[in-house]
Every structure is written in C-alpha cells, then in structure tokens.
CSV table of C-alpha atoms in Angstrom, one decimal:
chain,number,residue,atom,x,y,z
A,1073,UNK,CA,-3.2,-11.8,-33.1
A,1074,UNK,CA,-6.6,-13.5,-33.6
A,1075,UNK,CA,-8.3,-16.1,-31.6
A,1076,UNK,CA,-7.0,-18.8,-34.1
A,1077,UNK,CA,-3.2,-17.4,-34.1
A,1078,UNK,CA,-3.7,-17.6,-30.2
A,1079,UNK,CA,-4.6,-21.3,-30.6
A,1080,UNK,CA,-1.9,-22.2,-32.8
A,1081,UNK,CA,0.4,-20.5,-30.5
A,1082,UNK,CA,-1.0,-22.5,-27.4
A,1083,UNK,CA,-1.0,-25.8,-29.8
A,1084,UNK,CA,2.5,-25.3,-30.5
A,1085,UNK,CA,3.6,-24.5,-26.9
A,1086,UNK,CA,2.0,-27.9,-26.1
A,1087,UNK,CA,3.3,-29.8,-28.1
A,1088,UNK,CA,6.8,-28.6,-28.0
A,1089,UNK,CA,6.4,-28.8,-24.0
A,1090,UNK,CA,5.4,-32.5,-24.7
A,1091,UNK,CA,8.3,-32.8,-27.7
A,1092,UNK,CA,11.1,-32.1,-25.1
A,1093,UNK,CA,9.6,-34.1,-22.5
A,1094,UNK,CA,12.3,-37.1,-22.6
A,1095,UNK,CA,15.1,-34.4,-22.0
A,1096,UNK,CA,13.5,-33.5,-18.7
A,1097,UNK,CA,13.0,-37.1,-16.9
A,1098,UNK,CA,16.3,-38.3,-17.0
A,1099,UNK,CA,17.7,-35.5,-14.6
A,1100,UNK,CA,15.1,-36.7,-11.9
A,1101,UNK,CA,18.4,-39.6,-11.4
A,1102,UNK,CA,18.7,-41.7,-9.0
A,1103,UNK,CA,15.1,-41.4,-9.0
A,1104,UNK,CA,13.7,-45.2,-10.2
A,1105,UNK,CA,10.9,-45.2,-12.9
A,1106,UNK,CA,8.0,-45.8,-10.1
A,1107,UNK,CA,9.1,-43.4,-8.1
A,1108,UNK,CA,8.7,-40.7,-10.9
A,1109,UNK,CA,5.5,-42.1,-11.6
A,1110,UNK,CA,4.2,-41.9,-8.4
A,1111,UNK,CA,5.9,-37.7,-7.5
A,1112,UNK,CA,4.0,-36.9,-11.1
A,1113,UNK,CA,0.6,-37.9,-9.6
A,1114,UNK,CA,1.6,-36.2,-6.2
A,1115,UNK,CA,2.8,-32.8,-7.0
A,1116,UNK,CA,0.2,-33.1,-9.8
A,1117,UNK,CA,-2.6,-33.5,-7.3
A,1118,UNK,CA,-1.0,-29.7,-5.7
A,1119,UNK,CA,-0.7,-28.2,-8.3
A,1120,UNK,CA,-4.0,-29.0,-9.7
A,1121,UNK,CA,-6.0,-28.1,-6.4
A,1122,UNK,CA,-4.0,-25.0,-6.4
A,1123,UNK,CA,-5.6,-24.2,-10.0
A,1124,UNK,CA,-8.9,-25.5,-9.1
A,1125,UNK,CA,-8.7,-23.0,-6.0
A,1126,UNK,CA,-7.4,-19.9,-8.2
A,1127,UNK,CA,-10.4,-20.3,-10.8
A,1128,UNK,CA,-13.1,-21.4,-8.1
A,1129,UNK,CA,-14.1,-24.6,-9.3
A,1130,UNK,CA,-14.4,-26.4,-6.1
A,1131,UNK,CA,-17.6,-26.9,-6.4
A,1132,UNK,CA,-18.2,-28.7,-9.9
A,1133,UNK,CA,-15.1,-30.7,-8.6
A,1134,UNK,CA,-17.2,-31.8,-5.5
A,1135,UNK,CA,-20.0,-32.5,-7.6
A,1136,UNK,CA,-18.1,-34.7,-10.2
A,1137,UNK,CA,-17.2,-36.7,-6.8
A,1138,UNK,CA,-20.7,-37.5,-6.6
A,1139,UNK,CA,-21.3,-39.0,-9.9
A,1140,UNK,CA,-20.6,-43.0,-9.3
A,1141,UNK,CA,-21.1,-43.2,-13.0
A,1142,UNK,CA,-18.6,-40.2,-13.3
A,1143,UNK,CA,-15.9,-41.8,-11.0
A,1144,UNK,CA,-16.0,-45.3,-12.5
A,1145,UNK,CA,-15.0,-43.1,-16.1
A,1146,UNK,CA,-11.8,-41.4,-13.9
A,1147,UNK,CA,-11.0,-44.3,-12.1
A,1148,UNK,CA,-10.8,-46.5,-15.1
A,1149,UNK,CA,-9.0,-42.7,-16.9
A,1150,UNK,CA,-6.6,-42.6,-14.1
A,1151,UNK,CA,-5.5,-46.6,-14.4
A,1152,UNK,CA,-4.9,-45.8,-18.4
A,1153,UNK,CA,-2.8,-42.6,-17.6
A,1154,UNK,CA,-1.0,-44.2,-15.4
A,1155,UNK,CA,0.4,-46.8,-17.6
A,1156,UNK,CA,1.0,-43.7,-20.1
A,1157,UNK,CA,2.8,-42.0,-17.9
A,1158,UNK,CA,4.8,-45.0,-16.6
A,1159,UNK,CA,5.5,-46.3,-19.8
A,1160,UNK,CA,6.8,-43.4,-21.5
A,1161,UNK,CA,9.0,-42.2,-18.0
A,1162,UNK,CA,10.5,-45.9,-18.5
A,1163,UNK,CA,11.1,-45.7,-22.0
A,1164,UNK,CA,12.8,-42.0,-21.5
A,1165,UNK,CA,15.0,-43.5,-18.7
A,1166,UNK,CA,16.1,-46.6,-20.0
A,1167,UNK,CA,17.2,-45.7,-23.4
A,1168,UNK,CA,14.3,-46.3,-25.7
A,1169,UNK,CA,13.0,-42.6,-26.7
A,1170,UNK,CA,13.1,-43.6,-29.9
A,1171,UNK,CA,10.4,-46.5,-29.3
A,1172,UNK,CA,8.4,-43.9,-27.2
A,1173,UNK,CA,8.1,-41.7,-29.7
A,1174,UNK,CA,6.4,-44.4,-31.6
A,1175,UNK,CA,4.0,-45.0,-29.9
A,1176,UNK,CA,2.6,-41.7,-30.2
A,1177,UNK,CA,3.3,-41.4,-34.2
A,1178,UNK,CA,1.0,-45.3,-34.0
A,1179,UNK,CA,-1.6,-43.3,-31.4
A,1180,UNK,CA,-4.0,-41.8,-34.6
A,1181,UNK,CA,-3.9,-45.3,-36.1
A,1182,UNK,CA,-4.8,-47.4,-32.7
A,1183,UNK,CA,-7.3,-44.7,-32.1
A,1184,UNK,CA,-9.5,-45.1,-35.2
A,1185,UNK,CA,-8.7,-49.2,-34.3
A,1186,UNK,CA,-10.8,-48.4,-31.1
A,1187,UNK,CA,-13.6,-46.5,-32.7
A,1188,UNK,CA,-14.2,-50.1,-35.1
A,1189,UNK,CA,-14.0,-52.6,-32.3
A,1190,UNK,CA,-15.0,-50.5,-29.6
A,1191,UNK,CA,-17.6,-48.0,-31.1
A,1192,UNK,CA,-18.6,-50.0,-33.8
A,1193,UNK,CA,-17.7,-47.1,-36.3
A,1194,UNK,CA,-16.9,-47.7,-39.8
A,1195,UNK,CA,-13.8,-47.4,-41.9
A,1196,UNK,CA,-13.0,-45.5,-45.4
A,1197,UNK,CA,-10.6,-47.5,-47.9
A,1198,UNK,CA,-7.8,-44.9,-47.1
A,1199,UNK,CA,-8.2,-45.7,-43.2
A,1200,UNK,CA,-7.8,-49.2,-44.0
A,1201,UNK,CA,-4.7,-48.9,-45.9
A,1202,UNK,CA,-3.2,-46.8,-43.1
A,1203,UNK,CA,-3.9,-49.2,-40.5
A,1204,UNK,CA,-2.6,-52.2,-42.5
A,1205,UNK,CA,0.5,-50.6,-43.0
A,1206,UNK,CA,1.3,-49.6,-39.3
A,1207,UNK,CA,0.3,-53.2,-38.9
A,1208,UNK,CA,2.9,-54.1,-41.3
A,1209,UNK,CA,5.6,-51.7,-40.0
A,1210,UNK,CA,4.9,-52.9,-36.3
A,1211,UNK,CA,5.9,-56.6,-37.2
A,1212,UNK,CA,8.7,-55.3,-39.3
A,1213,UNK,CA,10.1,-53.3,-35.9
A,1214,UNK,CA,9.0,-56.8,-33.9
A,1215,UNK,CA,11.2,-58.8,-36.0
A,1216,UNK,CA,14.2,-56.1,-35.4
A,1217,UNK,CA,13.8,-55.6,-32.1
A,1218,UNK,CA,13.5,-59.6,-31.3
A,1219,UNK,CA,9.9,-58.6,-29.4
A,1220,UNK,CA,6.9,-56.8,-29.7
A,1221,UNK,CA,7.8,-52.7,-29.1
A,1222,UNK,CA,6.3,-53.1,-25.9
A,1223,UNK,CA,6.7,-49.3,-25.0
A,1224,UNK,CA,5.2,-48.3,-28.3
A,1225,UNK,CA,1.8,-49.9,-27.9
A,1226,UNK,CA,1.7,-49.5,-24.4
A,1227,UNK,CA,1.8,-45.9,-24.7
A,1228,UNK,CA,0.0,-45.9,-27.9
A,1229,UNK,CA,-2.5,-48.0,-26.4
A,1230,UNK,CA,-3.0,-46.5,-23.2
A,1231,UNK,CA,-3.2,-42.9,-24.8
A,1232,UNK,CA,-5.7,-44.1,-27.0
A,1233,UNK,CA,-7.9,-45.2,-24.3
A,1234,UNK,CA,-7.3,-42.5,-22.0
A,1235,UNK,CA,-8.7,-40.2,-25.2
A,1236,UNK,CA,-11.6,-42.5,-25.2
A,1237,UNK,CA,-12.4,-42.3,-21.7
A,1238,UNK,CA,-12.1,-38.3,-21.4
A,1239,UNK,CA,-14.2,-38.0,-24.2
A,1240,UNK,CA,-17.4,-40.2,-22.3
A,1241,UNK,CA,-16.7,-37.5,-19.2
A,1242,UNK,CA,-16.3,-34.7,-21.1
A,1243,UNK,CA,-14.9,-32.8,-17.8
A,1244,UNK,CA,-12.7,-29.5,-17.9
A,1245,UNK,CA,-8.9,-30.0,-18.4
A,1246,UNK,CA,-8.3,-29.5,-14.7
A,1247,UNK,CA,-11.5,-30.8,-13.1
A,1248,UNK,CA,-10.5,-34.4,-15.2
A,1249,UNK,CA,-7.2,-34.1,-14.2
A,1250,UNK,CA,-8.0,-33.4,-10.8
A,1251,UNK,CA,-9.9,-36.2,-10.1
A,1252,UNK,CA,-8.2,-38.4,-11.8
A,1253,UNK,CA,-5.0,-38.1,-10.2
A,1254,UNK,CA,-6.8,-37.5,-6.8
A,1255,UNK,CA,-8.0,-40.9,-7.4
A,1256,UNK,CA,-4.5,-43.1,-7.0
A,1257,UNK,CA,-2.6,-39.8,-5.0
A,1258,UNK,CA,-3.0,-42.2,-1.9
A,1259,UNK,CA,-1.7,-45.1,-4.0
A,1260,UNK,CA,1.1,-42.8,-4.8
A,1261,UNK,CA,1.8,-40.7,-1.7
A,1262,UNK,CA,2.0,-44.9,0.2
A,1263,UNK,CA,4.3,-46.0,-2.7
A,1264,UNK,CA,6.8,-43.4,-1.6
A,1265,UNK,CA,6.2,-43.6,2.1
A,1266,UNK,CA,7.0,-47.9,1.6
A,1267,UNK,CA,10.2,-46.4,-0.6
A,1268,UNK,CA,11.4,-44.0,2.4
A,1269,UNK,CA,11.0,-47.0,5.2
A,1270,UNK,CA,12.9,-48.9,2.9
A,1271,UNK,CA,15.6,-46.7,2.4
A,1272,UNK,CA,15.2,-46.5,-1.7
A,1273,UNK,CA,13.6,-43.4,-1.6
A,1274,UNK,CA,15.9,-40.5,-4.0
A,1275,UNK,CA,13.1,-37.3,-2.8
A,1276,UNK,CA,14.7,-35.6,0.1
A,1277,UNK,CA,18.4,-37.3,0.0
A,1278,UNK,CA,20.2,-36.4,-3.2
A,1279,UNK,CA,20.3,-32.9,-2.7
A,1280,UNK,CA,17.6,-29.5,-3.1
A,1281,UNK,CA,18.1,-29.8,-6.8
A,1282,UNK,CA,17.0,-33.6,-7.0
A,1283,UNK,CA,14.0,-32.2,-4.7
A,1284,UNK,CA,13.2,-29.2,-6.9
A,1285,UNK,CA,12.5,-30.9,-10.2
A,1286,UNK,CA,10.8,-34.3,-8.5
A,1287,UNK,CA,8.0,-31.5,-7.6
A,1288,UNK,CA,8.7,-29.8,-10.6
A,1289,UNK,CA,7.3,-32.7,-11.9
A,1290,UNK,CA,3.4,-31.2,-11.4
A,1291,UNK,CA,4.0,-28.2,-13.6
A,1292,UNK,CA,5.7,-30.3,-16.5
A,1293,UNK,CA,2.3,-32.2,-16.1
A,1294,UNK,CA,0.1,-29.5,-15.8
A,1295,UNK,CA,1.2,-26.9,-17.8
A,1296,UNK,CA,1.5,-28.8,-21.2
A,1297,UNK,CA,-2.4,-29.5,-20.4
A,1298,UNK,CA,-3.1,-26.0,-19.6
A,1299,UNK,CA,-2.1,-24.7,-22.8
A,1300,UNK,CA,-3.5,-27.7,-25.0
A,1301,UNK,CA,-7.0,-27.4,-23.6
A,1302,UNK,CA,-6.7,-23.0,-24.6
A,1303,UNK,CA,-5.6,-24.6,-27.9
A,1304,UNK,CA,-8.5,-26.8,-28.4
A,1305,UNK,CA,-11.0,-24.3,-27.9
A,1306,UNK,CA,-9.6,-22.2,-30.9
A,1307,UNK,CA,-8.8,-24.4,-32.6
A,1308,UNK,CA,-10.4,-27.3,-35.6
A,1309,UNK,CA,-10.0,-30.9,-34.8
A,1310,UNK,CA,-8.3,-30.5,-38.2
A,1311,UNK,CA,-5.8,-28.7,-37.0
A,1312,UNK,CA,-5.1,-30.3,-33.7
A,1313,UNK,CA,-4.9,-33.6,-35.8
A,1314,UNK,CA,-1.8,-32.0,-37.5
A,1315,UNK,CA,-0.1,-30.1,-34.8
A,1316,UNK,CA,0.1,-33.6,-32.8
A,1317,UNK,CA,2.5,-35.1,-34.7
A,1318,UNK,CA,5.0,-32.3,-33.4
A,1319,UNK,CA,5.4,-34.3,-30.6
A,1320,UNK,CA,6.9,-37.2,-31.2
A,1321,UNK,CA,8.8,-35.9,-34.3
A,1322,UNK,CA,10.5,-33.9,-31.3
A,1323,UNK,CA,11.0,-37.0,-29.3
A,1324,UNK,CA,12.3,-38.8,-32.5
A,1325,UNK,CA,14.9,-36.6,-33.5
A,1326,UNK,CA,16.2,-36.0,-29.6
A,1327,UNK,CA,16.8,-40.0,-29.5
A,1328,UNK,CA,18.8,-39.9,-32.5
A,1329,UNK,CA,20.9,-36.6,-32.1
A,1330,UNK,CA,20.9,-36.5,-28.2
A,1331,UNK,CA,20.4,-39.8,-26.7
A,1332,UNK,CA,22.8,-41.7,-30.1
A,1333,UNK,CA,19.7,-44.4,-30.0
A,1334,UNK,CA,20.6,-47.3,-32.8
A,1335,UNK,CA,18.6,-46.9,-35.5
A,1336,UNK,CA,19.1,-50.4,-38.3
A,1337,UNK,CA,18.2,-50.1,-41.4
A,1338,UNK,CA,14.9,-52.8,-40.8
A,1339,UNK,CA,14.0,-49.7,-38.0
A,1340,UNK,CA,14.2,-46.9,-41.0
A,1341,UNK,CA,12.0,-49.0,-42.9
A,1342,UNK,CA,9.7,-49.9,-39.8
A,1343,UNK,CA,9.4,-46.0,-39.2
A,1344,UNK,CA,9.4,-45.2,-42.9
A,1345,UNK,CA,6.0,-47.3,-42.8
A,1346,UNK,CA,4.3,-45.6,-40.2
A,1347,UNK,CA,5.1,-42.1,-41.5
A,1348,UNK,CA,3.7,-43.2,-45.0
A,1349,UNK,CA,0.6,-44.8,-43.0
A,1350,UNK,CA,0.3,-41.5,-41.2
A,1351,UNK,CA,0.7,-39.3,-44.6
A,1352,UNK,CA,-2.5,-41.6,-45.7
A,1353,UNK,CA,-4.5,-41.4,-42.5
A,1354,UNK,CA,-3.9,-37.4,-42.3
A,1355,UNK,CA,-4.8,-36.6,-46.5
A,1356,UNK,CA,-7.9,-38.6,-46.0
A,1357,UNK,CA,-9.1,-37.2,-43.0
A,1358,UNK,CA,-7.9,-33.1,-44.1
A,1359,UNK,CA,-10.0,-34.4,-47.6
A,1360,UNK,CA,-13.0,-36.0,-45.7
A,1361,UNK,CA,-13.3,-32.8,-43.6
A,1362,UNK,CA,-13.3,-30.9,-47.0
A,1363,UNK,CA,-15.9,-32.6,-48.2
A,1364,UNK,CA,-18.0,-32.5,-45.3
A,1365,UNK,CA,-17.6,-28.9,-45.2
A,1366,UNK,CA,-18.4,-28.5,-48.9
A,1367,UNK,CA,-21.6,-30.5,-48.7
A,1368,UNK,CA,-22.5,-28.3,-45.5
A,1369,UNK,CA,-22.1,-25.4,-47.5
A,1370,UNK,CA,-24.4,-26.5,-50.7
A,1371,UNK,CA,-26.7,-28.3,-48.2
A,1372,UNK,CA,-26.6,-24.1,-46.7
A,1373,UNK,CA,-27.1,-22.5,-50.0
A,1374,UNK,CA,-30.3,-24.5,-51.0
C-alpha cells in the first residue's frame, strides 16, 4: 500500500468514524445535551494531554500559550467548536439527524460564502449557481419545517468558521485541539460540578456503563481527528473535498433507516437541491483544479 492508499484509508476511517457518530450519542441517556457537551471537552482535554505527552510536544504546546495573538484564534476556535459540537449532540438526541446531516452537506457551500464576505475572494459562474441553489433549497426546507433548520446552519455555520479559524493558526491536529479545548475545560469541568450540587448530574449515578462511554466520549473526539489529519497529509485537497461528503451521507441514511425520521416530499425536494448544488460545486472545483494543473504543467514545459 502506498502513501496515497494509506491516506485514503485514514480518510475513509474518518469519515466513517464521523458518519456513525449520531448512533453513538444517544446511548450517553439520561445524559442532557450540555452535559455531553461539556464530558466531550473534559475527557477530550485527557486524552489530548495524554497524546501530547506520548509524542513530546509539551513544549510547542507551552509555546502556543504564549502567543496572545495565537490564543485570541483558539479562544474564538474553541467558542465555534463548541456550538458545533452542541448543535450536532442536540440534533442527534432530539430526533433531528436528518437536519444535522445537512448542515454538513450545506458546509462546502457556506464555506466558499465565507471566503466572499469574509476574505474578499471571488466567485466562478458555477460557484454561484451552487450557492443560489442551496439558497433556494434552504427556504424550501424553511417553509416545510415552519422555521429556519436551525441545526443545519448552526452546524454548517459553526464548522465553517471553525475551518476558518484553524486555517489562520495553522497548529498540529493535537496542539489545536489541545488548546482549544484546554481553553473552556474549566468552563466545562464547573458546568458539571453546578450539575452534581444540583442533583442533575447522569456521570457517576446511572451505572459503570453510563460512566464508560461519557469518558469514552474523548476518544470518539480524538480519534476521528487523529486519523483525518494522517489523511490530510497524503492526501490532495481534491480528494479530501470528495471523501467529506461520506459523512453526512452516513448520517442521512442512519436518520431514515435507523432513527424512522419524517422525510415530506417538500424535504426530498429541499435535499434534492442541495445534492444537485453540491454535484455543481464539486465538477467545478475537480475541473478548476484540472486546469490549474494543466496550465502548471505547460507553464513547466516552456
């Protein structure tokens, strides 16, 4: 197996890990949605120094702790994540897996939406199209639902911006991750502490197994991250720009087959939008590479 089989294979494995996510937060019952929220940043703060530790990186990690400009990027990353993470652990628990999922199919389209307001980047015709179509399928869902699919652009949103903000660190996968969850751990860790004095807490009083997969909740973090940053470093943007959509394609068909989510007919038709939008999106930008890569090549042989 070559490096690029390797990646693919790591790609995959992350995406798949990220596919069958909504299967895994609804066992952490009678677990609320904030208390989730707040054991993911804990045991991911553990099992992240545990990595950092194993691979000898404390003191780049240090280092990044002395970069104001550095921690106002995490601190800002960390608020995003959070409201990623908390949206889609709501939308898993509450019977809308369906709507989470898309929210990451609507992620590529929000995403170039930030470069143009944000970046000031410019858009081809075909971008255009895409976007006004996912524009048109997210009023068609509006109108269906009887309000906006809040859990679709707030993790659509949120990941879009959390993309944005990792890119201006540019950090390894587990010195970001690190600090960024380092950063609200004592938000966290006092959220559950106010939960146990109140007597709402689940950790700890519904049995070993409820305990085991509330800290379990660090690897399902971690590990999906692990295998996505050994897949980005063999792998072209190209490719990661395809292999993303296995994700919520996963997540889709669990909330139709397992989780018997309602889907109308003005939902098919919402959905059917944003897959055509995304078919757009993904040609231009496999042909735009192509041409790029073509022009490289004469520019080369000259």
């Amino acid at each position: 197996m070559n490096d690029s089989q390797r990646g693919a294979a790591f790609g995959i494995a992350a995406y798949l890990c990220w596919g069958f996510f909504p299967l895994y937060w609804p066992l952490l019952e009678p677990a609320g949605s904030l208390e989730i929220l707040a054991h993911r940043f804990v045991w991911s703060m553990v099992f992240v120094l545990v990595a950092i530790t194993a691979m000898g990186k404390w003191r780049s990690f240090i280092a990044i702790a002395h970069d104001r400009r550095m921690m106002l990027i995490l601190a800002a990353a960390s608020v995003v994540i959070a409201g990623n993470w908390g949206g889609f652990i709501y939308g898993v628990t509450n019977g809308h897996v369906i709507e989470t999922s898309l929210g990451y199919f609507i992620n590529p389209l929000v995403t170039v939406m930030l470069g143009v307001f944000v970046l000031k980047e410019t858009l081809r015709p075909a971008q255009w199209v895409a976007i006004a179509i996912g524009a048109i399928a997210v009023v068609v869902l509006t109108v269906d639902y009887g309000r906006l699919p809040w859990v679709a652009l707030l993790v659509a949103f949120s990941f879009a911006a959390y993309g944005f903000l990792k890119k201006k660190a540019d950090l390894g996968a587990f010195e970001g991750l690190g600090m960024e969850t380092a950063i609200l751990f004592p938000v966290a860790l006092a959220f559950l502490v106010v939960l146990q004095f109140r007597g709402e807490l689940a950790f700890g009083h519904e049995g070993p197994g409820n305990v085991a997969l509330l800290v379990g909740t660090g690897l399902v973090t971690a590990i999906p991250l692990l295998l996505f940053s050994a897949a980005a470093t063999r792998l072209s943007l190209t490719t990661i720009g395809l292999l993303q959509y296995l994700g919520p394609i996963i997540q889709f068909i669990a909330g139709l087959t397992i989780f018997d989510e309602d889907m109308t007919d003005a939902r098919w038709v919402g959905f059917v939008l944003v897959w055509t939008a995304l078919v757009i999106f993904t040609a231009d930008a496999v042909l735009s590479r192509r041409r790029v890569l073509h022009q490289s090549a004469e520019s080369a042989a000259l």
